[in-house]
PDB file of C-alpha atoms in Angstrom:
ATOM      1  CA  UNK A   1       0.060  -0.251  -0.097  1.00 98.00           C
ATOM      2  CA  UNK A   2       1.166   3.198  -1.171  1.00 98.00           C
ATOM      3  CA  UNK A   3       0.156   5.913   1.731  1.00 98.00           C
ATOM      4  CA  UNK A   4      -0.062   9.145   0.122  1.00 98.00           C
ATOM      5  CA  UNK A   5       0.919   8.050  -3.494  1.00 97.00           C
ATOM      6  CA  UNK A   6       0.679  11.428  -5.284  1.00 96.00           C
ATOM      7  CA  UNK A   7       0.441  10.933  -9.006  1.00 97.00           C
ATOM      8  CA  UNK A   8       1.399   7.153  -8.966  1.00 97.00           C
ATOM      9  CA  UNK A   9       5.005   7.389  -9.755  1.00 96.00           C
ATOM     10  CA  UNK A  10       6.283   5.053  -7.033  1.00 96.00           C
ATOM     11  CA  UNK A  11       3.719   2.779  -7.439  1.00 98.00           C
ATOM     12  CA  UNK A  12       4.477   2.791 -11.407  1.00 97.00           C
ATOM     13  CA  UNK A  13       7.958   2.165 -10.252  1.00 97.00           C
ATOM     14  CA  UNK A  14       7.450  -0.623  -8.142  1.00 97.00           C
ATOM     15  CA  UNK A  15       5.106  -1.977 -10.703  1.00 97.00           C
ATOM     16  CA  UNK A  16       7.636  -2.032 -13.315  1.00 97.00           C
ATOM     17  CA  UNK A  17      10.145  -3.868 -11.156  1.00 97.00           C
ATOM     18  CA  UNK A  18       8.494  -6.191  -9.370  1.00 96.00           C
ATOM     19  CA  UNK A  19       5.533  -7.485 -11.897  1.00 93.00           C
ATOM     20  CA  UNK A  20       3.925  -9.896  -9.283  1.00 95.00           C
ATOM     21  CA  UNK A  21       3.364  -7.760  -6.525  1.00 96.00           C
ATOM     22  CA  UNK A  22      -0.383  -6.315  -5.856  1.00 97.00           C
ATOM     23  CA  UNK A  23      -0.308  -2.528  -5.508  1.00 98.00           C
ATOM     24  CA  UNK A  24      -2.610   0.226  -4.491  1.00 98.00           C
ATOM     25  CA  UNK A  25      -2.205   3.603  -3.435  1.00 98.00           C
ATOM     26  CA  UNK A  26      -4.569   6.192  -1.667  1.00 99.00           C
ATOM     27  CA  UNK A  27      -4.640   9.699  -2.223  1.00 98.00           C
ATOM     28  CA  UNK A  28      -7.318  12.698  -0.889  1.00 97.00           C
ATOM     29  CA  UNK A  29      -6.451  14.675  -3.732  1.00 96.00           C
ATOM     30  CA  UNK A  30      -9.125  14.286  -6.660  1.00 98.00           C
ATOM     31  CA  UNK A  31      -6.543  16.183  -8.979  1.00 97.00           C
ATOM     32  CA  UNK A  32      -3.700  13.770  -8.630  1.00 97.00           C
ATOM     33  CA  UNK A  33      -6.295  10.461  -8.885  1.00 98.00           C
ATOM     34  CA  UNK A  34      -7.506  11.939 -12.002  1.00 98.00           C
ATOM     35  CA  UNK A  35      -4.058  12.317 -13.227  1.00 98.00           C
ATOM     36  CA  UNK A  36      -3.308   8.520 -12.718  1.00 98.00           C
ATOM     37  CA  UNK A  37      -6.282   7.412 -14.088  1.00 97.00           C
ATOM     38  CA  UNK A  38      -6.150   9.495 -17.255  1.00 97.00           C
ATOM     39  CA  UNK A  39      -2.208  10.323 -17.890  1.00 96.00           C
ATOM     40  CA  UNK A  40      -0.436   7.561 -16.627  1.00 96.00           C
ATOM     41  CA  UNK A  41       0.804   4.503 -19.249  1.00 94.00           C
ATOM     42  CA  UNK A  42      -1.452   1.280 -18.827  1.00 95.00           C
ATOM     43  CA  UNK A  43      -0.931  -0.201 -15.202  1.00 97.00           C
ATOM     44  CA  UNK A  44      -2.169  -2.949 -13.335  1.00 97.00           C
ATOM     45  CA  UNK A  45      -1.906  -1.268  -9.850  1.00 98.00           C
ATOM     46  CA  UNK A  46      -5.127   0.521  -8.250  1.00 98.00           C
ATOM     47  CA  UNK A  47      -5.452   3.607  -6.496  1.00 98.00           C
ATOM     48  CA  UNK A  48      -8.449   4.864  -4.083  1.00 98.00           C
ATOM     49  CA  UNK A  49      -9.763   8.453  -3.893  1.00 98.00           C
ATOM     50  CA  UNK A  50      -9.715   8.310  -0.045  1.00 97.00           C
ATOM     51  CA  UNK A  51      -7.585   9.170   3.111  1.00 98.00           C
ATOM     52  CA  UNK A  52      -4.702   6.410   4.035  1.00 98.00           C
ATOM     53  CA  UNK A  53      -6.598   6.343   7.547  1.00 97.00           C
ATOM     54  CA  UNK A  54      -9.339   4.276   5.506  1.00 96.00           C
ATOM     55  CA  UNK A  55      -7.488   1.445   4.066  1.00 96.00           C
ATOM     56  CA  UNK A  56      -9.258  -1.423   2.604  1.00 94.00           C
ATOM     57  CA  UNK A  57      -7.899  -5.010   2.789  1.00 93.00           C
ATOM     58  CA  UNK A  58      -4.982  -6.098   4.521  1.00 97.00           C
ATOM     59  CA  UNK A  59      -1.136  -5.640   3.114  1.00 98.00           C
ATOM     60  CA  UNK A  60       2.484  -7.321   4.005  1.00 97.00           C
ATOM     61  CA  UNK A  61       3.944  -3.615   3.320  1.00 98.00           C
ATOM     62  CA  UNK A  62       2.741  -0.344   3.870  1.00 98.00           C
ATOM     63  CA  UNK A  63       5.132   2.593   2.455  1.00 98.00           C
ATOM     64  CA  UNK A  64       4.882   6.191   2.811  1.00 98.00           C
ATOM     65  CA  UNK A  65       7.194   8.761   0.803  1.00 96.00           C
ATOM     66  CA  UNK A  66       6.879  12.346   2.203  1.00 94.00           C
ATOM     67  CA  UNK A  67       3.161  11.817   3.020  1.00 97.00           C
ATOM     68  CA  UNK A  68       3.124  10.664   6.825  1.00 98.00           C
ATOM     69  CA  UNK A  69       3.701  14.458   7.632  1.00 96.00           C
ATOM     70  CA  UNK A  70       0.421  15.560   6.229  1.00 96.00           C
ATOM     71  CA  UNK A  71      -1.561  13.312   8.680  1.00 97.00           C
ATOM     72  CA  UNK A  72      -3.987  15.311  10.482  1.00 95.00           C
ATOM     73  CA  UNK A  73      -4.033  12.774  13.282  1.00 97.00           C
ATOM     74  CA  UNK A  74      -0.787  10.778  13.710  1.00 98.00           C
ATOM     75  CA  UNK A  75      -2.107   8.519  16.272  1.00 98.00           C
ATOM     76  CA  UNK A  76      -5.234   7.584  14.157  1.00 98.00           C
ATOM     77  CA  UNK A  77      -2.830   6.976  11.264  1.00 98.00           C
ATOM     78  CA  UNK A  78      -0.608   4.591  13.115  1.00 98.00           C
ATOM     79  CA  UNK A  79      -3.764   2.919  14.378  1.00 98.00           C
ATOM     80  CA  UNK A  80      -5.067   2.487  11.227  1.00 98.00           C
ATOM     81  CA  UNK A  81      -1.921   1.200   9.180  1.00 98.00           C
ATOM     82  CA  UNK A  82      -1.353  -1.499  12.420  1.00 98.00           C
ATOM     83  CA  UNK A  83      -4.903  -2.695  12.113  1.00 98.00           C
ATOM     84  CA  UNK A  84      -4.562  -3.197   7.996  1.00 98.00           C
ATOM     85  CA  UNK A  85      -1.347  -4.711   8.123  1.00 98.00           C
ATOM     86  CA  UNK A  86      -0.496  -8.445   8.109  1.00 97.00           C
ATOM     87  CA  UNK A  87       1.267 -10.243  10.636  1.00 96.00           C
ATOM     88  CA  UNK A  88       5.177  -9.772  10.029  1.00 95.00           C
ATOM     89  CA  UNK A  89       4.637  -6.808   7.545  1.00 97.00           C
ATOM     90  CA  UNK A  90       6.534  -3.695   7.489  1.00 97.00           C
ATOM     91  CA  UNK A  91       5.961  -0.008   7.296  1.00 98.00           C
ATOM     92  CA  UNK A  92       8.324   2.085   5.821  1.00 97.00           C
ATOM     93  CA  UNK A  93       8.579   5.764   6.227  1.00 97.00           C
ATOM     94  CA  UNK A  94      10.543   8.210   4.469  1.00 95.00           C
ATOM     95  CA  UNK A  95       9.708  11.887   5.480  1.00 95.00           C
ATOM     96  CA  UNK A  96      10.888  14.947   7.260  1.00 92.00           C
ATOM     97  CA  UNK A  97      11.050  14.645  10.956  1.00 93.00           C
ATOM     98  CA  UNK A  98      11.815  17.279  13.920  1.00 89.00           C
ATOM     99  CA  UNK A  99      15.268  16.918  14.752  1.00 86.00           C
ATOM    100  CA  UNK A 100      15.818  15.334  18.152  1.00 81.00           C
ATOM    101  CA  UNK A 101      18.420  18.239  19.034  1.00 73.00           C
ATOM    102  CA  UNK A 102      15.175  20.384  19.124  1.00 65.00           C
ATOM    103  CA  UNK A 103      14.743  22.731  21.209  1.00 60.00           C
ATOM    104  CA  UNK A 104      17.419  20.737  24.061  1.00 59.00           C
ATOM    105  CA  UNK A 105      20.464  21.873  22.170  1.00 55.00           C
ATOM    106  CA  UNK A 106      19.400  24.789  20.079  1.00 60.00           C
ATOM    107  CA  UNK A 107      17.368  26.994  22.505  1.00 62.00           C
ATOM    108  CA  UNK A 108      18.744  30.038  21.264  1.00 64.00           C
ATOM    109  CA  UNK A 109      18.186  29.026  17.409  1.00 68.00           C
ATOM    110  CA  UNK A 110      14.925  27.544  18.095  1.00 66.00           C
ATOM    111  CA  UNK A 111      13.705  30.988  19.780  1.00 68.00           C
ATOM    112  CA  UNK A 112      14.868  33.241  16.794  1.00 77.00           C
ATOM    113  CA  UNK A 113      12.232  35.055  14.681  1.00 81.00           C
ATOM    114  CA  UNK A 114      13.849  33.534  11.747  1.00 81.00           C
ATOM    115  CA  UNK A 115      13.111  30.324  12.948  1.00 81.00           C
ATOM    116  CA  UNK A 116       9.795  30.840  14.337  1.00 82.00           C
ATOM    117  CA  UNK A 117       8.750  32.310  11.054  1.00 83.00           C
ATOM    118  CA  UNK A 118      10.082  29.581   8.980  1.00 84.00           C
ATOM    119  CA  UNK A 119       8.515  26.689  11.190  1.00 86.00           C
ATOM    120  CA  UNK A 120       4.969  28.583  10.871  1.00 85.00           C
ATOM    121  CA  UNK A 121       5.391  28.671   7.156  1.00 85.00           C
ATOM    122  CA  UNK A 122       6.537  25.166   6.808  1.00 86.00           C
ATOM    123  CA  UNK A 123       3.855  23.994   9.100  1.00 88.00           C
ATOM    124  CA  UNK A 124       1.297  25.852   6.775  1.00 85.00           C
ATOM    125  CA  UNK A 125       2.741  26.156   3.374  1.00 82.00           C
ATOM    126  CA  UNK A 126       3.906  22.180   3.428  1.00 84.00           C
ATOM    127  CA  UNK A 127       0.740  21.119   5.566  1.00 89.00           C
ATOM    128  CA  UNK A 128       3.308  19.820   8.010  1.00 91.00           C
ATOM    129  CA  UNK A 129       0.247  18.761  10.604  1.00 93.00           C
ATOM    130  CA  UNK A 130       2.543  15.330  12.132  1.00 94.00           C
ATOM    131  CA  UNK A 131       5.990  17.089  12.397  1.00 93.00           C
ATOM    132  CA  UNK A 132       7.407  14.882  15.143  1.00 95.00           C
ATOM    133  CA  UNK A 133      10.853  13.551  16.121  1.00 93.00           C
ATOM    134  CA  UNK A 134      11.647  10.042  15.216  1.00 95.00           C
ATOM    135  CA  UNK A 135      11.411   9.530  19.155  1.00 95.00           C
ATOM    136  CA  UNK A 136       7.935  10.497  19.383  1.00 96.00           C
ATOM    137  CA  UNK A 137       6.967   8.519  15.951  1.00 98.00           C
ATOM    138  CA  UNK A 138       8.471   5.367  17.926  1.00 98.00           C
ATOM    139  CA  UNK A 139       6.280   5.844  21.231  1.00 98.00           C
ATOM    140  CA  UNK A 140       2.953   6.448  19.082  1.00 98.00           C
ATOM    141  CA  UNK A 141       3.836   3.278  16.707  1.00 97.00           C
ATOM    142  CA  UNK A 142       4.522   1.189  19.728  1.00 98.00           C
ATOM    143  CA  UNK A 143       1.055   2.186  21.449  1.00 98.00           C
ATOM    144  CA  UNK A 144      -0.726   1.007  18.565  1.00 97.00           C
ATOM    145  CA  UNK A 145       1.421  -2.417  18.163  1.00 96.00           C
ATOM    146  CA  UNK A 146       4.587  -1.326  15.995  1.00 97.00           C
ATOM    147  CA  UNK A 147       8.236  -1.010  16.471  1.00 96.00           C
ATOM    148  CA  UNK A 148      10.906   1.118  14.729  1.00 96.00           C
ATOM    149  CA  UNK A 149      13.495  -1.275  13.624  1.00 95.00           C
ATOM    150  CA  UNK A 150      15.450   1.375  11.859  1.00 94.00           C
ATOM    151  CA  UNK A 151      16.055   4.950  11.721  1.00 94.00           C
ATOM    152  CA  UNK A 152      18.153   6.554   9.094  1.00 91.00           C
ATOM    153  CA  UNK A 153      18.858  10.273   8.588  1.00 88.00           C
ATOM    154  CA  UNK A 154      19.232   9.924   5.113  1.00 85.00           C
ATOM    155  CA  UNK A 155      19.633  13.741   4.554  1.00 82.00           C
ATOM    156  CA  UNK A 156      22.462  13.455   6.482  1.00 82.00           C
ATOM    157  CA  UNK A 157      23.894  10.232   5.235  1.00 84.00           C
ATOM    158  CA  UNK A 158      23.828  12.147   1.343  1.00 80.00           C
ATOM    159  CA  UNK A 159      24.795  15.284   2.947  1.00 84.00           C
ATOM    160  CA  UNK A 160      21.593  17.311   1.135  1.00 79.00           C
ATOM    161  CA  UNK A 161      22.471  20.379   3.032  1.00 79.00           C
ATOM    162  CA  UNK A 162      26.176  20.610   1.398  1.00 83.00           C
ATOM    163  CA  UNK A 163      25.133  19.045  -1.713  1.00 84.00           C
ATOM    164  CA  UNK A 164      21.817  20.545  -2.680  1.00 79.00           C
ATOM    165  CA  UNK A 165      21.660  23.741  -0.273  1.00 81.00           C
ATOM    166  CA  UNK A 166      25.410  24.650  -0.374  1.00 83.00           C
ATOM    167  CA  UNK A 167      25.434  25.079   3.736  1.00 83.00           C
ATOM    168  CA  UNK A 168      23.051  28.125   2.489  1.00 81.00           C
ATOM    169  CA  UNK A 169      19.369  28.769   4.055  1.00 78.00           C
ATOM    170  CA  UNK A 170      17.589  31.267   1.549  1.00 75.00           C
ATOM    171  CA  UNK A 171      15.349  34.123   3.399  1.00 76.00           C
ATOM    172  CA  UNK A 172      11.552  34.085   3.736  1.00 71.00           C
ATOM    173  CA  UNK A 173       9.669  36.925   2.467  1.00 69.00           C
ATOM    174  CA  UNK A 174       7.456  38.899   4.910  1.00 69.00           C
ATOM    175  CA  UNK A 175       4.496  37.476   5.445  1.00 65.00           C
ATOM    176  CA  UNK A 176       2.373  39.986   3.887  1.00 65.00           C
ATOM    177  CA  UNK A 177       4.009  38.878   0.593  1.00 64.00           C
ATOM    178  CA  UNK A 178       3.251  35.132   0.568  1.00 61.00           C
ATOM    179  CA  UNK A 179       0.024  35.399  -1.309  1.00 62.00           C
ATOM    180  CA  UNK A 180      -0.712  32.288  -3.091  1.00 58.00           C
ATOM    181  CA  UNK A 181       2.539  30.149  -2.805  1.00 58.00           C
ATOM    182  CA  UNK A 182       2.282  28.746   0.464  1.00 58.00           C
ATOM    183  CA  UNK A 183       3.346  25.256  -1.239  1.00 62.00           C
ATOM    184  CA  UNK A 184       6.962  26.801  -2.674  1.00 66.00           C
ATOM    185  CA  UNK A 185       6.911  28.756   0.562  1.00 75.00           C
ATOM    186  CA  UNK A 186       6.790  25.590   2.469  1.00 79.00           C
ATOM    187  CA  UNK A 187       9.409  24.087   0.250  1.00 80.00           C
ATOM    188  CA  UNK A 188      11.555  27.136   1.319  1.00 81.00           C
ATOM    189  CA  UNK A 189      11.066  27.021   4.963  1.00 84.00           C
ATOM    190  CA  UNK A 190      11.616  23.403   4.810  1.00 83.00           C
ATOM    191  CA  UNK A 191      15.261  24.282   3.564  1.00 81.00           C
ATOM    192  CA  UNK A 192      15.913  27.025   6.087  1.00 83.00           C
ATOM    193  CA  UNK A 193      15.009  24.326   9.019  1.00 85.00           C
ATOM    194  CA  UNK A 194      17.092  21.531   7.302  1.00 85.00           C
ATOM    195  CA  UNK A 195      20.198  23.864   6.968  1.00 84.00           C
ATOM    196  CA  UNK A 196      19.768  24.771  10.452  1.00 80.00           C
ATOM    197  CA  UNK A 197      19.887  21.286  11.560  1.00 81.00           C
ATOM    198  CA  UNK A 198      16.111  21.452  12.502  1.00 82.00           C
ATOM    199  CA  UNK A 199      14.615  18.814  10.422  1.00 86.00           C
ATOM    200  CA  UNK A 200      16.198  15.468   9.447  1.00 84.00           C
TER     201      UNK A 200
END
């Protein structure tokens, strides 16, 4: 199950490599759903226009690529996934998480106006409703019968801050100038928080 499948890219990639797998995805976006139905090459996977909190059937694997952060209620999401995961199954998450160092080792940074503005824009523009630390995710998962097996900071492993951002954080425009560009500004805010070591 692809939890938050977007326009189906992950499903299509997996189907082309693992043709025997039965794949299905969930999206709450009518535009994404329509794109999959009308624009993607012929495919066997199924997509449902419904929340990933309401999966149908059971799965031996549930994965979410940069979509768990949008959960309006993280405990509800994890509970639903646990109920629909087959015994011995696995949940794989690739997403942005609040740094474990926040705020204990970075009190002066977290309180700065730059970071507070970036955090607000990230949460609103990126729709980051489930922005938790990996430790908090592990606690919530445990409460619902799941267990964290591994936690890798891929951004640090691949030096995203150095390679992609050149260790530079952009400046957010004034809030009065945000207009209708919240998604783009959310990405900019995410970059600021990542460069400052507050997102992993």
